[in-house]
XYZ file of C-alpha atoms in Angstrom:
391
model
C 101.976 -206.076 -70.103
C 100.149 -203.119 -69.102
C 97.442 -202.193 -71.573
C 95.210 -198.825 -72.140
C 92.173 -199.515 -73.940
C 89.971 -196.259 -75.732
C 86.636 -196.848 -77.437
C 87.038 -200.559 -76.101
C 83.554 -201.665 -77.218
C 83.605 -206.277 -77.020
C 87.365 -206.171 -75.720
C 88.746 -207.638 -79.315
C 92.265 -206.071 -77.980
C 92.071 -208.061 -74.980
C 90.907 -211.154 -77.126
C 93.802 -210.790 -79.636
C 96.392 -210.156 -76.935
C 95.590 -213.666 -75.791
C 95.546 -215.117 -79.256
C 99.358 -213.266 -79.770
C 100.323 -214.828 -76.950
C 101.405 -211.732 -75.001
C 101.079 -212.023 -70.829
C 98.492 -209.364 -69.892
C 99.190 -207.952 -66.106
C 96.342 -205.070 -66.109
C 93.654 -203.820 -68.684
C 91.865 -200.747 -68.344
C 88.960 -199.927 -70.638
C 86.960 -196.795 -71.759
C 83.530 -197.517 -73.234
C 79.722 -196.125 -73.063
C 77.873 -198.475 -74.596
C 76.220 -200.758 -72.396
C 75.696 -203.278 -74.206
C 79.458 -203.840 -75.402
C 80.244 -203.665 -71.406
C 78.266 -206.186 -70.882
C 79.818 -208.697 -73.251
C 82.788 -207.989 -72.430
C 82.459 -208.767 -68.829
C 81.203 -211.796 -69.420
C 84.435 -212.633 -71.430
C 87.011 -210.776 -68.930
C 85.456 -209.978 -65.919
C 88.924 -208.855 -65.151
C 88.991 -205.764 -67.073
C 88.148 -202.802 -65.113
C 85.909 -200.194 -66.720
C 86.124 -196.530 -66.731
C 83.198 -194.981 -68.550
C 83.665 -192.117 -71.097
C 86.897 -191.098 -72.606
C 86.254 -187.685 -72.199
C 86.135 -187.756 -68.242
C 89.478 -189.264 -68.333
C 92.558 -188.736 -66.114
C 94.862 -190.629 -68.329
C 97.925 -190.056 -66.128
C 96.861 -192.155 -63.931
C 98.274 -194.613 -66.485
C 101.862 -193.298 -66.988
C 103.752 -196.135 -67.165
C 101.513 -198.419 -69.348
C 103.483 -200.335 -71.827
C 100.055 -200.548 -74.648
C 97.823 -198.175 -75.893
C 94.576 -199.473 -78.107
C 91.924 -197.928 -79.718
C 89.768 -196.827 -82.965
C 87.754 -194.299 -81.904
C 83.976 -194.095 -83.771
C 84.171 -193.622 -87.430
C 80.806 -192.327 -87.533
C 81.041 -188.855 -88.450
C 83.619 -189.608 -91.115
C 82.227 -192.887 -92.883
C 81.517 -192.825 -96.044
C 77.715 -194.182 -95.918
C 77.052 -191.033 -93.975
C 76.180 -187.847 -96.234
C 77.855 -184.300 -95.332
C 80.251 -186.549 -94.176
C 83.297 -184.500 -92.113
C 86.400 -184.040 -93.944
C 88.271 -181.992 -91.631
C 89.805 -181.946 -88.480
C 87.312 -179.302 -86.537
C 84.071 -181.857 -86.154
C 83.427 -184.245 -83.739
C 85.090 -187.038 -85.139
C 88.338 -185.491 -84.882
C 88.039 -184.377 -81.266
C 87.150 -188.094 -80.263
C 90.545 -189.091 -82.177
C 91.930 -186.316 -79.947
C 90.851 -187.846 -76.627
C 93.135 -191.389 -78.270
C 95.846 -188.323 -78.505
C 95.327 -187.115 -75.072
C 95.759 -190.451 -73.617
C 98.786 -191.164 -75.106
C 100.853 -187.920 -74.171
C 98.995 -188.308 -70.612
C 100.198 -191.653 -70.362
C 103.156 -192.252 -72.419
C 102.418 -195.657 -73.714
C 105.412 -197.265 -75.245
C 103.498 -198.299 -77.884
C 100.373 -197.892 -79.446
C 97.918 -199.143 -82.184
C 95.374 -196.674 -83.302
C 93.007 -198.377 -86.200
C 89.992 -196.474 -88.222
C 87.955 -196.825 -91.871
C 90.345 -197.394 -94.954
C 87.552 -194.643 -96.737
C 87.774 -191.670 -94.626
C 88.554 -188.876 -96.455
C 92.394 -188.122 -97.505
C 92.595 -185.459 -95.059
C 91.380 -187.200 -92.220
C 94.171 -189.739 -92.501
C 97.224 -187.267 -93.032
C 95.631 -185.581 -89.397
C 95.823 -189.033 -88.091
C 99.340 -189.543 -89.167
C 100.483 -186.126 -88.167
C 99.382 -185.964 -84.804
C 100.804 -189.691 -84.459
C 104.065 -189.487 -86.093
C 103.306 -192.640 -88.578
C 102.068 -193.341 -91.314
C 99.092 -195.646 -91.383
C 99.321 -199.967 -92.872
C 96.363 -200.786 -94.652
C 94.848 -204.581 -94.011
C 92.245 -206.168 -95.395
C 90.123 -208.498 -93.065
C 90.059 -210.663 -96.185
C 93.354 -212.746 -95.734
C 92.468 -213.606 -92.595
C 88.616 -213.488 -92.434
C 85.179 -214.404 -94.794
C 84.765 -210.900 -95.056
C 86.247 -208.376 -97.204
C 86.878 -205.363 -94.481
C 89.446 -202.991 -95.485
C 90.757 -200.767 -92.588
C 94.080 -198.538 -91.581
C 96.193 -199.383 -88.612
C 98.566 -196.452 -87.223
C 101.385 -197.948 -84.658
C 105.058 -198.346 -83.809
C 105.050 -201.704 -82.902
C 107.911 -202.873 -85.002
C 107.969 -205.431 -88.007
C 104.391 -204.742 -88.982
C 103.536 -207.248 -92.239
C 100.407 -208.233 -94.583
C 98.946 -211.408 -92.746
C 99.252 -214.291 -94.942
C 96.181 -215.473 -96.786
C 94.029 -218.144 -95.376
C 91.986 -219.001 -97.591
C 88.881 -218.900 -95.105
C 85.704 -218.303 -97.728
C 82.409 -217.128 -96.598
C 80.780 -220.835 -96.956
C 83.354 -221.906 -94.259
C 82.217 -219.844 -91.521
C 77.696 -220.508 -91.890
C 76.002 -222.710 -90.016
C 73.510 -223.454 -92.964
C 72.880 -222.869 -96.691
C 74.886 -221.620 -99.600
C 76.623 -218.194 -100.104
C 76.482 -216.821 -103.755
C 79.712 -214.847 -103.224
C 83.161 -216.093 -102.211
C 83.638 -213.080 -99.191
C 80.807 -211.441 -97.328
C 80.746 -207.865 -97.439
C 82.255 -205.658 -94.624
C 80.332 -206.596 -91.323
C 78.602 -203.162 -89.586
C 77.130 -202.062 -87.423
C 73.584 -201.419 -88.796
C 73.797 -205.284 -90.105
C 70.685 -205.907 -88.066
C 68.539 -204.347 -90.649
C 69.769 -206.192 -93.781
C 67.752 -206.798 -96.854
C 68.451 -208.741 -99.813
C 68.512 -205.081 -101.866
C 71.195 -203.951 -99.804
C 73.311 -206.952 -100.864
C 72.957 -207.374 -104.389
C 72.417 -203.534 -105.198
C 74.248 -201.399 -102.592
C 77.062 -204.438 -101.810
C 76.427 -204.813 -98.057
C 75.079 -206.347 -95.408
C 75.647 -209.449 -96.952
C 72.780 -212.155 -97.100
C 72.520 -215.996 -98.010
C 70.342 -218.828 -99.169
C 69.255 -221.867 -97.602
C 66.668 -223.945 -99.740
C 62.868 -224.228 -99.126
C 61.889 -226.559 -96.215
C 59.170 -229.104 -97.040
C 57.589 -232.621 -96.043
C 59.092 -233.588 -92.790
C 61.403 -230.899 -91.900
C 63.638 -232.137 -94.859
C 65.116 -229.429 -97.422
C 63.887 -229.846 -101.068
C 64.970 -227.466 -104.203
C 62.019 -227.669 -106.418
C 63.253 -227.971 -110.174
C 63.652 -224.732 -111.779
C 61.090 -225.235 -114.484
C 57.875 -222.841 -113.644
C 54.138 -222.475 -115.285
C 52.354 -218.955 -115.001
C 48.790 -220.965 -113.208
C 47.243 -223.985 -112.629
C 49.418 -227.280 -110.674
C 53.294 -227.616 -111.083
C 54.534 -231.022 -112.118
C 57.093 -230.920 -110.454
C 55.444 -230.117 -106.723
C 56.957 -231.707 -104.067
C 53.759 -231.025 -101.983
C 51.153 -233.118 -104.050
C 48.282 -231.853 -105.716
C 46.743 -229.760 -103.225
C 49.871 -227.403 -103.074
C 50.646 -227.921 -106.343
C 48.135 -225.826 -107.118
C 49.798 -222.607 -106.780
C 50.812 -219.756 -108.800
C 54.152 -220.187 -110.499
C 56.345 -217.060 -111.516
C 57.902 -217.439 -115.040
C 59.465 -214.971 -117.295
C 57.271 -213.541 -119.435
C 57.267 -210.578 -122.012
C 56.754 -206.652 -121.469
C 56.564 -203.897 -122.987
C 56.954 -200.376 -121.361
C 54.218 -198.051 -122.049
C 52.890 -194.672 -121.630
C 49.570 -192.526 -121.628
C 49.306 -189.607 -122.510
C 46.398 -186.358 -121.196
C 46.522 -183.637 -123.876
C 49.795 -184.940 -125.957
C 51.376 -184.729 -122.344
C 52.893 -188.011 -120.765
C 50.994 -188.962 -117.602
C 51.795 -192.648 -116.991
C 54.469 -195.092 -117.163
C 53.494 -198.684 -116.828
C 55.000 -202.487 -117.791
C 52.010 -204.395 -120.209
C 52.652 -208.006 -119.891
C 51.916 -210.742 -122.679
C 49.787 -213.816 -121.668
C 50.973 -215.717 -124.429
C 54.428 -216.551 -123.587
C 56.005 -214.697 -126.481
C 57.917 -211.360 -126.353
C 56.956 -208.606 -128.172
C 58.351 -207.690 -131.774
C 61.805 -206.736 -131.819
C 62.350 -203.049 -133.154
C 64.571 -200.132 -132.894
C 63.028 -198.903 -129.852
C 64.257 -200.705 -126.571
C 61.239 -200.328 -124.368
C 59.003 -202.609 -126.256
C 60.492 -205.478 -126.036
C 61.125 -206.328 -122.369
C 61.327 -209.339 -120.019
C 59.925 -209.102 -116.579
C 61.787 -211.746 -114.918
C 60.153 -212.042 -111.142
C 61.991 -214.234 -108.199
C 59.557 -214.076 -105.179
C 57.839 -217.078 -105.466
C 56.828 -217.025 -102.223
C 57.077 -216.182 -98.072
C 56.799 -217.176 -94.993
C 56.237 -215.726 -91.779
C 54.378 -211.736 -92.578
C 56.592 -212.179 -95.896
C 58.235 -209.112 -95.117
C 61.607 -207.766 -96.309
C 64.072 -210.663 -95.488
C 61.119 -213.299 -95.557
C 60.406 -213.787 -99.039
C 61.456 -216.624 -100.791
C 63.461 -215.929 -104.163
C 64.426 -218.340 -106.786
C 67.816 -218.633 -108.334
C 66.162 -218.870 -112.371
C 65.369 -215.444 -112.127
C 67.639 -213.607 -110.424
C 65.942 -209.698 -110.976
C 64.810 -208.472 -108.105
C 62.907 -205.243 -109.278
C 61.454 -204.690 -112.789
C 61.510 -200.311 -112.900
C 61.180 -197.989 -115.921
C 62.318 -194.643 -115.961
C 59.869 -191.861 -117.477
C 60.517 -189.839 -120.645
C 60.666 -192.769 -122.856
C 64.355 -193.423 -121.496
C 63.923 -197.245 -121.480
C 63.456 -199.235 -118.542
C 65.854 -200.852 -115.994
C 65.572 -204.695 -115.521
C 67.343 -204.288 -112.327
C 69.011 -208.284 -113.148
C 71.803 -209.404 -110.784
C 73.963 -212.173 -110.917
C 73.315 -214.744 -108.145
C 75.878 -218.398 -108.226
C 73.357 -220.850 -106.682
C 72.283 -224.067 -108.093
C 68.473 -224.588 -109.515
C 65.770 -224.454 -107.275
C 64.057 -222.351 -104.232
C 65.791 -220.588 -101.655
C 64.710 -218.367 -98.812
C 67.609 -215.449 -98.428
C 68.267 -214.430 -94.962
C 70.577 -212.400 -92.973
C 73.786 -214.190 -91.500
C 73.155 -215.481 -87.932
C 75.153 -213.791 -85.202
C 77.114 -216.903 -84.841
C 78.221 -216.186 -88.440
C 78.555 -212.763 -88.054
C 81.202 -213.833 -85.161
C 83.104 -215.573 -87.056
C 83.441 -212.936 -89.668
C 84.753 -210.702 -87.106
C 87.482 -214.444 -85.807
C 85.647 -214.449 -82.704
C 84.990 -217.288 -80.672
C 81.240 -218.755 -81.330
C 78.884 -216.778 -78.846
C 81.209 -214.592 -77.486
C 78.498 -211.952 -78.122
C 75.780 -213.985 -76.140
C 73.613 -212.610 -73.307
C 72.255 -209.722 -75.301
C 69.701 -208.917 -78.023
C 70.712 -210.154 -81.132
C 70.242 -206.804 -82.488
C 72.907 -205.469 -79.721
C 74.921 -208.400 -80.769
C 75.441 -207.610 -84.211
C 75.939 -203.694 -83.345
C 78.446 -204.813 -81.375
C 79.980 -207.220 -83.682
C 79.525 -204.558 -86.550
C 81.841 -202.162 -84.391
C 84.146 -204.327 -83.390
C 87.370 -205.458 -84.559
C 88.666 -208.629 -86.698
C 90.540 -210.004 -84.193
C 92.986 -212.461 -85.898
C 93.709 -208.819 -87.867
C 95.169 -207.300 -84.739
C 96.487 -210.375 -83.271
C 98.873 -210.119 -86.071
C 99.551 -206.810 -85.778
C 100.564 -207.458 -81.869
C 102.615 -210.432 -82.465
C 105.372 -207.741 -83.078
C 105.653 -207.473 -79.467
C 105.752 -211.163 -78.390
C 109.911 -211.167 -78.152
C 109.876 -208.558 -76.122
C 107.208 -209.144 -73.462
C 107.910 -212.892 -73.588
C-alpha cells in the first residue's frame, strides 16, 4: 500500500497500519512541528517528510491507494472561546488543504478524523465536501481514556470496536486512580493541576501515597488533630510534631463601612464545634482543608492532599449569597497521597502506543505530541477494513 499522510504529527497512521496488518510499500508525510518529526523518525526512519501542507504538489501522489489525516482542531475546539463555527476561518482552509490532496491525488480511500465537539456546522462542511457522513468512536472501548472523536472514510465495513475493558489503573506505572477512565489526553496536558481534574474534568491526575522511612510508602491513618504531635506519626516524635488539618467549623461573615458591605471573610471555631444551626445557610459552615503538606517548592501539582477531606477550595460569594464548599468526590482509601500528573509513559499508553515511543524529546514536547496524536488501536480498527484487499 501506498499511503498519503496530512497533519502527520508521531506517525500513529503508520503505527496502526502495522498493528492492522496491512503491507506498507511507501509513506509520505506532511508535518511542521519539529518535535513530532523527530519522533517519528526515530520510529520510521523510512517515512519521507515533506514539510507544510500548504506548499504541496499533491499530484505527485496520483496513484496512492491511502489518504490520512486530521488536520488541527484548534480553531474549532471547544476549550477555545470565539471559537469558529463556519467554514471561512482558518480551520476550515487547513481541512481544505486534506481536500486538495485528495482530488490532487485521487486516493482510493481515505480516513479524515477531527473533535466529536466542533460545532454542528463544521461537521456537515466536513461531510459535504467528503461525500460521507462521519462514525463517531470513543477511545474508551479500546483505551483508559474517555476520547470521543469523528472519523470520515469509505473504507468499507466500518464498526464500534469492541470493549476492552482496559481501566485507567491498568495502564500507570504507580499509585491509585480515583476514576475508572482518564479524561481525554491533550495537548496542553503538560500543565495539569489537580483543579483542572476534579473541577474542569481534564487533564486527568492521580495519587500515589506519601513516601516515608526508607523509601517505603506509608498512608498515615486518616484521623487528624488541629496542633501539637499526631499519634499516629509514622516519623516519631520529632515529626510528629506538625500541624494537622481537620475539619473544623465556619461561619461566613461580613463587615460593613456606613451600612455598606465591604468584606467577606470565613471565621473559624477553635473549639471543634460548628456553629448553631439556623435558617440562614452561611453560618453554619465546614471548612474542610486537604493540603496537608508539599514537597519540592510545594507548588501547583506538589502539594500533598488527603483523601478525608476531599474540598479543595473553601470560597464564599458576596451579597450574603452563601458560600461554596467547593467538595469533590475523590474514591481512594484512608490516608496521604501526593496527586501528580500521569507520566508520559502513561500518557502513551492512553493514546495504545508502545512504551517510549515518544522518547528523545522534552517531556513537555512529549506530551504535546501525545496530546495531538491519535489512539492508535482506534484507527487500527478502522483500517482493518482494508486488510482483504491489500492482503
Amino acid at each position: 500500500m501506498k499511503v498519503l499522510s496530512l497533519f502527520d504529527g508521531i506517525s500513529c497512521g503508520m503505527l496502526a497500519l502495522q498493528r492492522a496488518g496491512i503491507p506498507v510499500e511507501c509513506y509520505d508525510a506532511f508535518e511542521i512541528d519539529k518535535y513530532a518529526v523527530t519522533v517519528s523518525k526515530n520510529n520510521f526512519p523510512g517515512i519521507v517528510h515533506h514539510g507544510n501542507v500548504f506548499d504541496g504538489d499533491f499530484t505527485q501522489f496520483h496513484g496512492y491507494d491511502l489518504l490520512l489525516g486530521g488536520s488541527p482542531c484548534t480553531y474549532w475546539s471547544i476549550a477555545k472561546k470565539d471559537r469558529e463555527t463556519t467554514s471561512d476561518g482558518m480551520g476550515f482552509r487547513l481541512f481544505m488543504q486534506y481536500v486538495r490532496a485528495l482530488h490532487e491525488s485521487e486516493c482510493r480511500y481515505f480516513l479524515y478524523e477531527n473533535n466529536y465537539s466542533i460545532h454542528q456546522n463544521i461537521k456537515d462542511e466536513i461531510s459535504s465536501r467528503l461525500g460521507v457522513q462521519p462514525v463517531m468512536i470513543n477511545s474508551s472501548l479500546v483505551s483508559a481514556q474517555n476520547r470521543k472523536r469523528c472519523y470520515w472514510t469509505n473504507i468499507p465495513n466500518v464498526t464500534q470496536p469492541e470493549d476492552l475493558g482496559i481501566m485507567l489503573v491498568d495502564v500507570l506505572e504507580s499509585g491509585i486512580p480515583w476514576q475508572n477512565k482518564a479524561y481525554c489526553m491533550t495537548s496542553s496536558y503538560n500543565g495539569a493541576v489537580l483543579y483542572n481534574t476534579l473541577e474542569r474534568r481534564q487533564r486527568t491526575m492521580v495519587a500515589i501515597p506519601v513516601d516515608t522511612v526508607n523509601g517505603k510508602s506509608h498512608t498515615i491513618p486518616a484521623t487528624y488533630y488541629k496542633t501539637g504531635e499526631n499519634p499516629f506519626s509514622p516519623y516519631g516524635s520529632e515529626r510528629g510534631k506538625q500541624r494537622i488539618a481537620i475539619p473544623v467549623g465556619a461561619a461566613q461573615r461580613g463587615r460593613y463601612t456606613d451600612g455598606k458591605q465591604t468584606e467577606q471573610h470565613i471565621e473559624v471555631r477553635d473549639d471543634g464545634k460548628s456553629n448553631c444551626l439556623t435558617t440562614v445557610q452561611k453560618d453554619s459552615l465546614i471548612c474542610s482543608p486537604i493540603r496537608v503538606g508539599h514537597y519540592g517548592n510545594g507548588g501547583q501539582g506538589q502539594r500533598i492532599y488527603s483523601v478525608s477531606g476531599k474540598s479543595v477550595t473553601l470560597s464564599a460569594n458576596g451579597g450574603g449569597q452563601g458560600a461554596k464548599t467547593g467538595l469533590y468526590k475523590i474514591d481512594l482509601p484512608d490516608g496521604d497521597y501526593i496527586i501528580r500528573k500521569l507520566t508520559p509513559v502513561e500518557a502513551e499508553r492512553l493514546q495504545t502506543l508502545p512504551d517510549n515511543y515518544t522518547a528523545g524529546i522534552s517531556n513537555t514536547q512529549r506530551y504535546m505530541c501525545i496530546g495531538n496524536g491519535w489512539t492508535v488501536d482506534v484507527i487500527a480498527h478502522i483500517l482493518g477494513g482494508l486488510n482483504d484487499i491489500y492482503n
